Short mmCIF file of C-alpha atoms in Angstrom, two decimals:
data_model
loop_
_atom_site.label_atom_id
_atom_site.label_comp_id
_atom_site.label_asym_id
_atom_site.label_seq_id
_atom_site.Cartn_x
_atom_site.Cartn_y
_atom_site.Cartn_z
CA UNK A 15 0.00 0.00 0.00
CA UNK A 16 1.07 3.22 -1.19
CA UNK A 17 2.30 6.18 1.29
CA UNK A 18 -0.55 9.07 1.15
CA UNK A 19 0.98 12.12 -1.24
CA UNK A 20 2.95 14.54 1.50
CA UNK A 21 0.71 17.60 2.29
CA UNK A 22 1.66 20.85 0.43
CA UNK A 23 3.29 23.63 1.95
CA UNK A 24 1.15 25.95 4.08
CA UNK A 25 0.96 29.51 2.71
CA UNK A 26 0.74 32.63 4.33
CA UNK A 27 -2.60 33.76 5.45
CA UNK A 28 -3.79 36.56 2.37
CA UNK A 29 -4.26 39.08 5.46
CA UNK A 30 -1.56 37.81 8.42
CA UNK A 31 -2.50 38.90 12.35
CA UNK A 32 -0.63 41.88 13.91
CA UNK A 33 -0.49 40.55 17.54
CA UNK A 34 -0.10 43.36 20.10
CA UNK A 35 2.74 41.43 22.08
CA UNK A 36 5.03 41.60 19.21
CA UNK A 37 3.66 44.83 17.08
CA UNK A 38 4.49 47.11 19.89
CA UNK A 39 8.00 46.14 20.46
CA UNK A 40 9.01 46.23 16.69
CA UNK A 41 6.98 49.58 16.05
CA UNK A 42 9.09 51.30 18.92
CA UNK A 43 12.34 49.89 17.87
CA UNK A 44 11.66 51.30 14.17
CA UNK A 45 10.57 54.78 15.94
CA UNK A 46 13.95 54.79 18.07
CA UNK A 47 16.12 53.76 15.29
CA UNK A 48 14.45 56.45 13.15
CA UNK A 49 14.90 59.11 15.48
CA UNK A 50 18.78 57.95 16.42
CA UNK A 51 18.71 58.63 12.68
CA UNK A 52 17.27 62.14 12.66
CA UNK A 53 19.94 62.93 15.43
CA UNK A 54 23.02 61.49 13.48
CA UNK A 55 22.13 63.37 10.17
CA UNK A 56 21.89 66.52 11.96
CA UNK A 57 24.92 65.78 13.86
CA UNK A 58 27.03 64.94 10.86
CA UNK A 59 25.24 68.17 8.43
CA UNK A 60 26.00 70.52 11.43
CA UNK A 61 29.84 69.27 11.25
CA UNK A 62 29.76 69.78 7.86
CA UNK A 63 28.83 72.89 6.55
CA UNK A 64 30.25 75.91 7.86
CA UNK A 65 27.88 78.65 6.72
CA UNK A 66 24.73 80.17 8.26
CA UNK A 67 22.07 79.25 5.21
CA UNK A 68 24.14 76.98 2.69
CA UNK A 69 22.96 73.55 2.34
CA UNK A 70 20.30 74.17 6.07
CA UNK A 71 17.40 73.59 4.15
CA UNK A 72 18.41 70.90 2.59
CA UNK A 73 19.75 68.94 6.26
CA UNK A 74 16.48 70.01 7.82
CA UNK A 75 14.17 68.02 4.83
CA UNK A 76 17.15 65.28 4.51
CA UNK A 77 15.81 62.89 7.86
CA UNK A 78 12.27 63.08 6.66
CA UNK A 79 12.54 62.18 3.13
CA UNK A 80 14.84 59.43 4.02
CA UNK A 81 12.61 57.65 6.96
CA UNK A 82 8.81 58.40 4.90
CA UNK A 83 9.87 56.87 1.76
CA UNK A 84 12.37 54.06 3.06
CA UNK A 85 9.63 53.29 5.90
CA UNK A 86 7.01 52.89 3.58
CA UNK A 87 8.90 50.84 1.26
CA UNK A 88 9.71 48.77 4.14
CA UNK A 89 5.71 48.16 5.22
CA UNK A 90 5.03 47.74 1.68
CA UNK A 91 7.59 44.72 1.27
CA UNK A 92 7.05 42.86 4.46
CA UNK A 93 3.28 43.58 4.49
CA UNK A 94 2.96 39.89 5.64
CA UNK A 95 5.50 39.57 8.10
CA UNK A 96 3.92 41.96 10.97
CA UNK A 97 7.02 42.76 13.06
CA UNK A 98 9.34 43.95 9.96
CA UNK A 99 5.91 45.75 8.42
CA UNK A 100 5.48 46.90 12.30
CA UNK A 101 9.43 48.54 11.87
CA UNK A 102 8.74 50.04 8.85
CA UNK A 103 5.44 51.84 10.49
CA UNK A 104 7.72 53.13 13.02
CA UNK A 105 10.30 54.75 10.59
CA UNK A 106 7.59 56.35 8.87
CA UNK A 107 6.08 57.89 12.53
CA UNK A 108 9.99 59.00 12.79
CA UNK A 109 9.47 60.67 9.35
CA UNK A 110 7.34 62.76 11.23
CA UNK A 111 7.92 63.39 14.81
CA UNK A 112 10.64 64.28 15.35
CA UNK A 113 12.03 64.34 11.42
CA UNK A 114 9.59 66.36 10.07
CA UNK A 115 8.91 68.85 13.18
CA UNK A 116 11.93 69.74 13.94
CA UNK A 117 13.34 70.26 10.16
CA UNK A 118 9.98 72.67 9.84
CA UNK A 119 11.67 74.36 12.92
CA UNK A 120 14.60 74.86 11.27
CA UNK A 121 13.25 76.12 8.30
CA UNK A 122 11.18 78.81 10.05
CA UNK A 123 14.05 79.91 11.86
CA UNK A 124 15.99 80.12 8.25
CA UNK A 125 13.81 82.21 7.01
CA UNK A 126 13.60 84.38 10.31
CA UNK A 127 17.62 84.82 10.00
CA UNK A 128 17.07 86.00 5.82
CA UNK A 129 18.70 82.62 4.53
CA UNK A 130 15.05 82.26 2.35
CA UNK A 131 15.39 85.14 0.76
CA UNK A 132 13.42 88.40 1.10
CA UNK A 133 10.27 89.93 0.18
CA UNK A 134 8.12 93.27 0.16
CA UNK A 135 4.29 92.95 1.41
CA UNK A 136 2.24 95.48 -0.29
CA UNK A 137 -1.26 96.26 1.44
CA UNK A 138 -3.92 99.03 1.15
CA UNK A 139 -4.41 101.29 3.69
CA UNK A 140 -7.62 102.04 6.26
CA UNK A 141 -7.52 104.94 8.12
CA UNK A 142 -3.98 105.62 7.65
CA UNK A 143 -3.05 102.06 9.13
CA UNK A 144 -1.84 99.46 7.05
CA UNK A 145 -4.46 96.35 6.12
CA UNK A 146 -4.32 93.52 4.52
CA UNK A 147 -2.24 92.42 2.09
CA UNK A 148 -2.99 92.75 -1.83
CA UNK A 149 -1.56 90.93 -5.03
CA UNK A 150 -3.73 93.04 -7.06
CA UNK A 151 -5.35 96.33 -7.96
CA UNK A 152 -8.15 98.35 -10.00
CA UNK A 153 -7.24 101.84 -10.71
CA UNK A 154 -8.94 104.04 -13.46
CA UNK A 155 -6.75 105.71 -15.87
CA UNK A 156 -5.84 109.09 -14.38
CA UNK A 157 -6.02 108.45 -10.28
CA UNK A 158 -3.63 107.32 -8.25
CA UNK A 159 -4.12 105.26 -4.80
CA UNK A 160 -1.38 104.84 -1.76
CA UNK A 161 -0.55 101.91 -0.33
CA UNK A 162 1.85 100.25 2.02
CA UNK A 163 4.78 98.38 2.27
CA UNK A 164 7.26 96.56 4.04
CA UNK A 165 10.01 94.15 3.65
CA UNK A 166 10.01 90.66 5.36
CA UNK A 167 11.93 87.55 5.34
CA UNK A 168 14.52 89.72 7.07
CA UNK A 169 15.07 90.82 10.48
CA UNK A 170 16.91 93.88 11.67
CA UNK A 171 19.54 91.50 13.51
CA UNK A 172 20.18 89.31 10.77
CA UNK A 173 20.18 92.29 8.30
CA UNK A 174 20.78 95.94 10.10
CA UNK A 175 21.43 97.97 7.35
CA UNK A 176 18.70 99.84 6.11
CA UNK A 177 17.35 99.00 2.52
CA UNK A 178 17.19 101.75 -0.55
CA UNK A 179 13.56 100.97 -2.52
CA UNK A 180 12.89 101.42 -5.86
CA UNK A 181 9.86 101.66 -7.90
CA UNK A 182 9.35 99.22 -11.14
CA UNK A 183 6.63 99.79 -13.62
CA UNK A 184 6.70 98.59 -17.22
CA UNK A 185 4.96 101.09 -18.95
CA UNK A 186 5.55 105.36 -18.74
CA UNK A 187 2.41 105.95 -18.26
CA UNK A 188 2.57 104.27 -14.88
CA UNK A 189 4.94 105.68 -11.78
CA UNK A 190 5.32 103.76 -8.58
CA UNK A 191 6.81 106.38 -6.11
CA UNK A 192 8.86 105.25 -3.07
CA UNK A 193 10.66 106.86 -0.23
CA UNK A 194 13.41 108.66 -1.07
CA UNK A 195 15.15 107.50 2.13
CA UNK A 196 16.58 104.09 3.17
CA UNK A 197 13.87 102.20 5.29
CA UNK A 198 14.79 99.01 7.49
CA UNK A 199 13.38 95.29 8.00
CA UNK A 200 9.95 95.08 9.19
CA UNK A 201 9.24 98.80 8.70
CA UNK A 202 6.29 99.90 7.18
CA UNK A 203 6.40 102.31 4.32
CA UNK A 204 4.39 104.53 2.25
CA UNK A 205 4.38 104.05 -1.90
CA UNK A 206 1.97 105.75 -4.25
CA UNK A 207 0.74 104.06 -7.77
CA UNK A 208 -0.25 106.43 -10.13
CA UNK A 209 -1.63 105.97 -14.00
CA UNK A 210 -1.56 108.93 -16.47
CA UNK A 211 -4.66 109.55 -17.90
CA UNK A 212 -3.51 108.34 -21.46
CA UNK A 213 -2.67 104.39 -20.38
CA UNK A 214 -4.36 102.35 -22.18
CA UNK A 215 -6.74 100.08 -20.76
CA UNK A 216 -4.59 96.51 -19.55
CA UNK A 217 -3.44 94.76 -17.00
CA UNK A 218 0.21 95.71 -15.90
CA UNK A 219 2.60 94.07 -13.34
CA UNK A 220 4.13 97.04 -11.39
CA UNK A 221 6.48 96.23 -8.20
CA UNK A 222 8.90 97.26 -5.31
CA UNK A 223 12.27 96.51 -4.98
CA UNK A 224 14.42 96.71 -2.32
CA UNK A 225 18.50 96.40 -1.91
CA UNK A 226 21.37 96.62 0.44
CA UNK A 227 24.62 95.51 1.45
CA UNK A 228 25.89 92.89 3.77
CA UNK A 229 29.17 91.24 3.92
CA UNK A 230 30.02 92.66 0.05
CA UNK A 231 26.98 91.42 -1.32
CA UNK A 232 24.34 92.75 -2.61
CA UNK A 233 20.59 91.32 -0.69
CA UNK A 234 17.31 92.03 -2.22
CA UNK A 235 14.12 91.54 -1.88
CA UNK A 236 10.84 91.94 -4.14
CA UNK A 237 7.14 92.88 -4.01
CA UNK A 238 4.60 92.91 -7.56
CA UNK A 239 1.25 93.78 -7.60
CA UNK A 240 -1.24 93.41 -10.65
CA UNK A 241 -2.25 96.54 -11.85
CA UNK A 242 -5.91 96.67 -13.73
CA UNK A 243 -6.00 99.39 -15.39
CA UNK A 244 -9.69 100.62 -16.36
CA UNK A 245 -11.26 103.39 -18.12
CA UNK A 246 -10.92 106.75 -16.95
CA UNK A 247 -14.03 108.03 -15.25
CA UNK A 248 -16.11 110.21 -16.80
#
């Protein structure tokens, strides 16, 4: 009498069990070593480079887009063994807290030392205050309206010298007046747009720019605004 045929192989279940006893552990020890990551990185890019904004950004994304992607892939290859899928979970938490926090941190205090670059806000004006912000404006041909602006992305300790403005306008017809006089970071000034009564009816993109000197270099730092110009009123 024959031997009965040996039993095939069990498979995998198509969905496999996360067990608590053994998801927990794995999940923290892919948090820990994803955060001992974070650490190192930051450890090693702070070694590294020598200058105040070169390469910052750059070390304060690095952690994050190494642990979410790498994590995931992780999960996504082991989806049926739970404790390496549980690992890969964890890296991808580390992606986030502390990876991703703390390189937003450092990004917002980049751009509070000027290493993002600079910009002018342009707003209208309420009762001689400054309000809110603008990207565009609808002037008829022949007025003029003042607004207000004022330079950010800098700080007057990471930039002290005062900044010289200059008005940009693409057609004759249209002047953007500035202060004559130097103004610094954060300070609000006073411009006036003004369109000759000839301009023809268009849309124009007038702007504010605004430049000084630090370390024998020039900084700048930009503002536009959409000018609609309409039909002069009757």
């Amino acid at each position: 009498m024959s031997a009965p045929p040996p039993a095939p192989p069990s498979e995998p279940p198509a969905f496999p069990t996360y067990r608590l006893q053994t998801f927990l552990p794995a999940f923290a020890l892919g948090w820990g070593l994803g955060a001992a990551l974070t650490l190192a990185v930051r450890a090693l890019g702070t070694g590294l480079l020598t200058g105040p904004c070169e390469g910052r950004t750059l070390l304060a994304l690095l952690p994050a887009l190494l642990l979410g992607p790498g994590g995931l892939a992780l999960t996504a290859a082991n989806w049926r063994r739970p404790t390496r899928a549980a690992l890969g979970l964890g890296l991808v938490v580390a992606s986030l807290l502390p990876a991703l926090f703390v390189g937003a941190q450092d990004i917002a205090g980049l751009r509070r030392s000027g290493c993002a670059g600079g910009y002018v806000v342009l707003s209208g004006v309420n009762a001689g205050q400054p309000g809110e912000s603008i990207s565009a404006l609808s002037l008829p041909a022949g007025q003029s309206r003042t607004l207000s602006g004022r330079i950010g992305g800098f700080t007057v300790q990471s930039h002290p010298q005062p900044f010289t403005l200059q008005g940009a306008s693409p057609v004759t017809g249209i002047r953007v007046t500035v202060p004559a006089t130097p103004v610094r970071a954060g300070e609000a000034f006073a411009l006036k747009v003004e369109v000759a009564p000839n301009t023809p009816v268009n849309s124009y993109t007038v702007g504010v720019r605004a430049v000084t000197q630090q370390q024998g270099r020039a900084i700048e730092a930009s503002g536009t605004l959409e000018l609609n110009v309409r039909p002069a009123a009757p």
